[in-house]
């Protein structure tokens, strides 16, 4: 059975593991995201060399990932944009490399063996350092004219505190959550992690409880808008926060509040979490790799 070395490049962590052609994830781990492309390339190369039987490298990455291996657009990792990363990895490892946008990878995993299997119109929303996602239209990934299909994090919302427009990523990604908690606790920026905020909120810390309440409200606002833009059968939530058992319940509670405040819409989003949760991007990258290989061999 073939195995692939899969990487999920995020703004805070790089997740990696071995994925079989049957969708089994083995030896998964993560590391801090490095500060430069050269260090990232070396980390990936070192991991690949520890698995000499790998059939190829599947990479989930932020941004508008083109087939030739260049990542357009913007993301939390500016050094990813410009170089042909696919070609550089192939030269360093001697293995075939496939790259896809992280949100599209999450959607592909769910179409393959997850919660979206058998469905036609689904949105996946991946919540991490930023917010990405994918649009599944008639059972296929819809990338869009500029490869920006599913870049939900660029949606603009009003920030009632500042009176300014801010992107959904600025208001509802995990970095926003830590920023809210740091402001409430009056501590220096970049002091907390998302995991700490969740943990302290579970213990009753009032500042973290308040920060989470704000975080869930902005998530609900964006999801409400997406429902009326695309009207999907289902919206799936991915990323690290999808491992939180109360996530859907808390967002649904905020949706109830929003729909009472502004009773103009009667259709509420149907929410669920990605079946593969925080590992969806790894599996989806491999599935898309296999799809591409199969199509090329026809």
Coordinates of C-alpha atoms in Angstrom, one line a residue:
X1 CA 0.0 0.0 0.0
X2 CA 1.4 3.4 -1.0
X3 CA 2.1 6.0 1.6
X4 CA 2.5 9.7 1.2
X5 CA 4.3 12.3 3.4
X6 CA 1.8 15.1 4.0
X7 CA 2.3 18.6 5.4
X8 CA -0.1 21.2 6.5
X9 CA 1.6 24.6 6.6
X10 CA -0.1 26.9 9.1
X11 CA 0.7 30.3 10.5
X12 CA 1.6 28.9 13.9
X13 CA 2.4 25.2 13.4
X14 CA 3.4 22.8 10.6
X15 CA 1.5 19.5 11.0
X16 CA 2.8 16.5 9.3
X17 CA 2.3 12.7 9.0
X18 CA 2.2 9.7 6.8
X19 CA -1.1 9.1 5.0
X20 CA -1.9 5.8 3.2
X21 CA -3.9 5.6 -0.1
X22 CA -6.8 4.3 2.0
X23 CA -6.8 7.4 4.1
X24 CA -5.1 6.2 7.3
X25 CA -3.1 8.8 9.1
X26 CA 0.0 7.6 10.9
X27 CA 2.9 9.1 12.8
X28 CA 1.4 12.6 12.9
X29 CA 3.2 15.4 14.7
X30 CA 3.6 19.1 14.6
X31 CA 6.3 21.7 15.0
X32 CA 6.4 25.5 15.3
X33 CA 6.2 27.3 11.9
X34 CA 9.7 28.6 11.1
X35 CA 10.5 32.2 10.3
X36 CA 12.0 31.6 6.8
X37 CA 11.4 29.6 3.7
X38 CA 14.9 28.0 3.8
X39 CA 14.3 26.7 7.3
X40 CA 10.9 25.4 6.3
X41 CA 12.4 23.6 3.3
X42 CA 15.0 22.0 5.5
X43 CA 12.5 20.8 8.0
X44 CA 10.3 19.2 5.3
X45 CA 13.3 17.6 3.7
X46 CA 14.5 16.1 6.9
X47 CA 11.1 14.6 7.7
X48 CA 10.8 13.2 4.1
X49 CA 14.2 11.6 4.4
X50 CA 13.1 9.7 7.5
X51 CA 10.5 8.0 5.3
X52 CA 12.4 6.6 2.3
X53 CA 9.3 4.6 1.1
X54 CA 7.2 7.7 0.6
X55 CA 5.4 7.8 -2.8
X56 CA 5.4 11.6 -2.8
X57 CA 4.8 14.8 -0.9
X58 CA 1.4 16.3 -0.4
X59 CA 1.3 19.9 0.9
X60 CA -1.6 21.9 2.2
X61 CA -0.7 25.6 2.2
X62 CA -2.4 29.0 2.8
X63 CA -3.0 31.3 -0.1
X64 CA -4.0 30.9 -3.8
X65 CA -2.0 27.8 -4.8
X66 CA -1.5 27.5 -8.5
X67 CA -0.9 24.1 -10.2
X68 CA 2.7 25.0 -11.1
X69 CA 3.6 25.5 -7.5
X70 CA 3.5 29.2 -6.9
X71 CA 1.4 30.6 -4.1
X72 CA -0.3 33.8 -5.0
X73 CA -2.4 36.1 -2.8
X74 CA -1.4 36.8 0.8
X75 CA -1.3 34.8 4.1
X76 CA 0.2 35.0 7.5
X77 CA 3.4 33.6 6.0
X78 CA 4.7 36.2 3.5
X79 CA 7.7 34.2 2.6
X80 CA 5.5 31.5 0.9
X81 CA 4.4 34.0 -1.8
X82 CA 6.6 34.3 -4.9
X83 CA 9.0 31.3 -5.0
X84 CA 8.0 28.1 -6.8
X85 CA 7.9 25.9 -3.7
X86 CA 6.8 22.8 -5.5
X87 CA 9.9 22.8 -7.8
X88 CA 12.2 23.6 -4.9
X89 CA 10.9 20.7 -2.9
X90 CA 11.1 18.3 -5.8
X91 CA 14.7 19.3 -6.4
X92 CA 15.6 18.8 -2.7
X93 CA 13.8 15.5 -2.2
X94 CA 13.7 13.8 -5.6
X95 CA 10.0 13.1 -5.0
X96 CA 6.9 14.2 -6.8
X97 CA 5.2 17.1 -5.0
X98 CA 1.5 18.2 -5.0
X99 CA 0.3 21.4 -3.4
X100 CA -3.2 22.7 -2.8
X101 CA -4.8 25.5 -0.8
X102 CA -5.4 24.4 2.8
X103 CA -9.2 25.1 2.7
X104 CA -9.6 23.1 -0.5
X105 CA -7.6 20.2 1.2
X106 CA -10.0 20.2 4.1
X107 CA -13.0 20.1 1.8
X108 CA -11.4 17.3 -0.3
X109 CA -10.9 15.2 2.8
X110 CA -14.5 15.6 3.8
X111 CA -15.7 14.7 0.3
X112 CA -13.4 11.6 0.3
X113 CA -14.3 10.0 3.5
X114 CA -15.8 12.6 5.8
X115 CA -19.0 14.4 6.7
X116 CA -19.5 15.8 3.2
X117 CA -19.3 12.4 1.4
X118 CA -22.3 12.1 -1.0
X119 CA -23.3 15.8 -0.7
X120 CA -23.3 18.3 -3.5
X121 CA -23.2 21.9 -2.0
X122 CA -21.0 22.3 1.0
X123 CA -18.8 25.0 2.5
X124 CA -15.8 24.2 4.7
X125 CA -14.5 26.9 7.0
X126 CA -11.0 26.3 8.4
X127 CA -10.3 28.4 11.5
X128 CA -6.7 28.9 12.4
X129 CA -4.3 31.8 12.5
X130 CA -6.5 33.1 9.7
X131 CA -9.7 31.8 8.2
X132 CA -9.8 29.9 4.9
X133 CA -12.1 27.3 3.4
X134 CA -13.5 25.7 0.3
X135 CA -16.5 25.9 -1.9
X136 CA -17.9 22.5 -3.0
X137 CA -20.3 23.0 -5.9
X138 CA -22.1 20.1 -7.4
X139 CA -19.7 17.7 -5.7
X140 CA -16.5 19.4 -7.0
X141 CA -14.1 22.0 -5.5
X142 CA -14.8 25.4 -7.0
X143 CA -11.5 27.4 -7.1
X144 CA -12.8 30.5 -8.8
X145 CA -11.5 32.8 -11.5
X146 CA -8.6 34.0 -9.4
X147 CA -8.0 30.9 -7.3
X148 CA -9.7 32.7 -4.4
X149 CA -12.8 30.6 -4.0
X150 CA -13.2 29.8 -0.3
X151 CA -11.0 32.6 0.9
X152 CA -13.7 33.6 3.4
X153 CA -11.3 35.3 5.7
X154 CA -11.2 38.3 3.4
X155 CA -14.9 39.0 4.1
X156 CA -15.3 42.5 5.6
X157 CA -17.3 43.0 8.8
X158 CA -17.8 46.1 11.0
X159 CA -15.9 46.2 14.3
X160 CA -18.2 47.9 16.8
X161 CA -15.3 48.9 19.0
X162 CA -13.4 50.8 16.4
X163 CA -16.1 51.7 13.9
X164 CA -13.9 50.3 11.1
X165 CA -14.2 47.5 8.6
X166 CA -12.0 44.5 9.4
X167 CA -11.6 41.2 7.7
X168 CA -13.3 38.1 9.2
X169 CA -9.8 36.7 9.8
X170 CA -8.9 39.7 11.9
X171 CA -12.1 39.4 14.0
X172 CA -12.7 35.6 14.3
X173 CA -9.4 33.7 13.7
X174 CA -7.6 32.2 16.7
X175 CA -5.2 35.2 16.7
X176 CA -8.2 37.4 17.2
X177 CA -9.2 35.3 20.2
X178 CA -5.8 35.7 21.9
X179 CA -5.8 39.4 21.2
X180 CA -9.3 39.8 22.8
X181 CA -8.1 37.9 25.9
X182 CA -4.8 39.9 26.1
X183 CA -6.7 43.2 26.0
X184 CA -9.2 42.0 28.7
X185 CA -6.4 40.9 30.9
X186 CA -4.3 44.0 30.1
X187 CA -1.2 42.1 29.3
X188 CA 1.4 42.4 26.5
X189 CA 0.4 41.3 23.0
X190 CA 1.6 37.8 21.8
X191 CA 1.6 36.6 25.4
X192 CA -1.2 34.0 25.2
X193 CA -1.9 31.0 22.9
X194 CA -5.4 30.0 21.8
X195 CA -5.1 26.8 23.9
X196 CA -4.4 28.8 27.0
X197 CA -7.5 31.0 26.4
X198 CA -9.7 28.0 26.0
X199 CA -8.2 26.3 29.0
X200 CA -8.5 29.3 31.3
X201 CA -12.1 30.0 30.1
X202 CA -12.9 26.4 31.0
X203 CA -11.6 27.2 34.5
X204 CA -13.8 30.3 34.8
X205 CA -11.3 33.1 34.0
X206 CA -13.6 36.0 33.4
X207 CA -11.4 37.8 30.8
X208 CA -11.1 34.6 28.8
X209 CA -14.8 33.8 29.1
X210 CA -15.5 37.3 27.7
X211 CA -13.0 36.9 24.9
X212 CA -14.5 33.6 23.8
X213 CA -18.0 35.1 23.8
X214 CA -16.8 37.8 21.4
X215 CA -14.9 35.3 19.3
X216 CA -18.0 33.1 18.9
X217 CA -20.2 36.1 18.0
X218 CA -17.9 37.1 15.1
X219 CA -17.7 33.5 13.9
X220 CA -21.5 33.4 13.9
X221 CA -21.8 36.6 11.9
X222 CA -19.5 35.4 9.2
X223 CA -21.3 32.0 9.0
X224 CA -24.7 33.7 8.7
X225 CA -23.4 35.8 5.8
X226 CA -22.0 32.7 4.0
X227 CA -25.3 30.9 4.3
X228 CA -27.1 33.7 2.4
X229 CA -24.3 34.1 -0.1
X230 CA -24.2 30.4 -1.2
X231 CA -27.1 28.6 0.6
X232 CA -25.2 25.4 1.1
X233 CA -26.6 22.2 2.4
X234 CA -24.0 22.2 5.2
X235 CA -21.2 24.3 6.5
X236 CA -18.3 22.3 8.0
X237 CA -15.9 23.8 10.5
X238 CA -12.3 22.7 10.5
X239 CA -8.9 23.8 12.0
X240 CA -7.7 23.3 15.6
X241 CA -10.7 24.8 17.2
X242 CA -12.9 22.1 15.7
X243 CA -11.6 19.7 18.3
X244 CA -13.6 21.7 20.9
X245 CA -16.7 19.6 21.7
X246 CA -18.8 22.7 22.4
X247 CA -17.9 24.6 19.2
X248 CA -21.0 24.1 17.2
X249 CA -23.3 24.5 20.2
X250 CA -21.7 27.8 21.1
X251 CA -21.9 29.2 17.6
X252 CA -25.5 28.0 17.3
X253 CA -26.3 29.9 20.4
X254 CA -24.8 33.1 18.9
X255 CA -26.7 32.5 15.7
X256 CA -30.0 32.4 17.7
X257 CA -29.1 35.7 19.2
X258 CA -28.2 37.3 15.8
X259 CA -31.4 36.1 14.2
X260 CA -33.4 37.6 17.1
X261 CA -31.6 40.9 16.8
X262 CA -32.1 41.1 13.0
X263 CA -35.1 38.9 12.1
X264 CA -34.7 39.4 8.3
X265 CA -33.6 35.9 7.5
X266 CA -35.3 32.6 8.4
X267 CA -32.8 30.2 7.0
X268 CA -30.1 29.3 9.5
X269 CA -26.8 27.6 8.7
X270 CA -26.6 23.9 9.3
X271 CA -23.2 23.4 11.0
X272 CA -21.1 20.4 11.7
X273 CA -17.4 19.8 12.3
X274 CA -15.0 18.2 9.8
X275 CA -14.9 14.5 10.4
X276 CA -11.1 14.6 10.3
X277 CA -11.1 17.7 12.4
X278 CA -7.6 19.2 12.7
X279 CA -6.1 16.5 10.4
X280 CA -8.4 17.2 7.5
X281 CA -5.8 19.2 5.5
X282 CA -3.3 16.3 5.6
X283 CA -5.7 13.8 4.3
X284 CA -7.2 16.1 1.7
X285 CA -3.8 17.0 0.3
X286 CA -3.1 13.3 -0.3
X287 CA -6.5 12.7 -1.8
X288 CA -6.1 15.6 -4.2
X289 CA -2.6 14.3 -5.0
X290 CA -4.0 10.9 -5.9
X291 CA -6.8 12.4 -8.0
X292 CA -4.3 14.4 -10.0
X293 CA -2.0 11.4 -10.5
X294 CA -5.0 9.3 -11.6
X295 CA -6.1 11.9 -14.1
X296 CA -2.6 12.3 -15.5
X297 CA -2.3 8.5 -16.0
X298 CA -5.6 8.2 -18.0

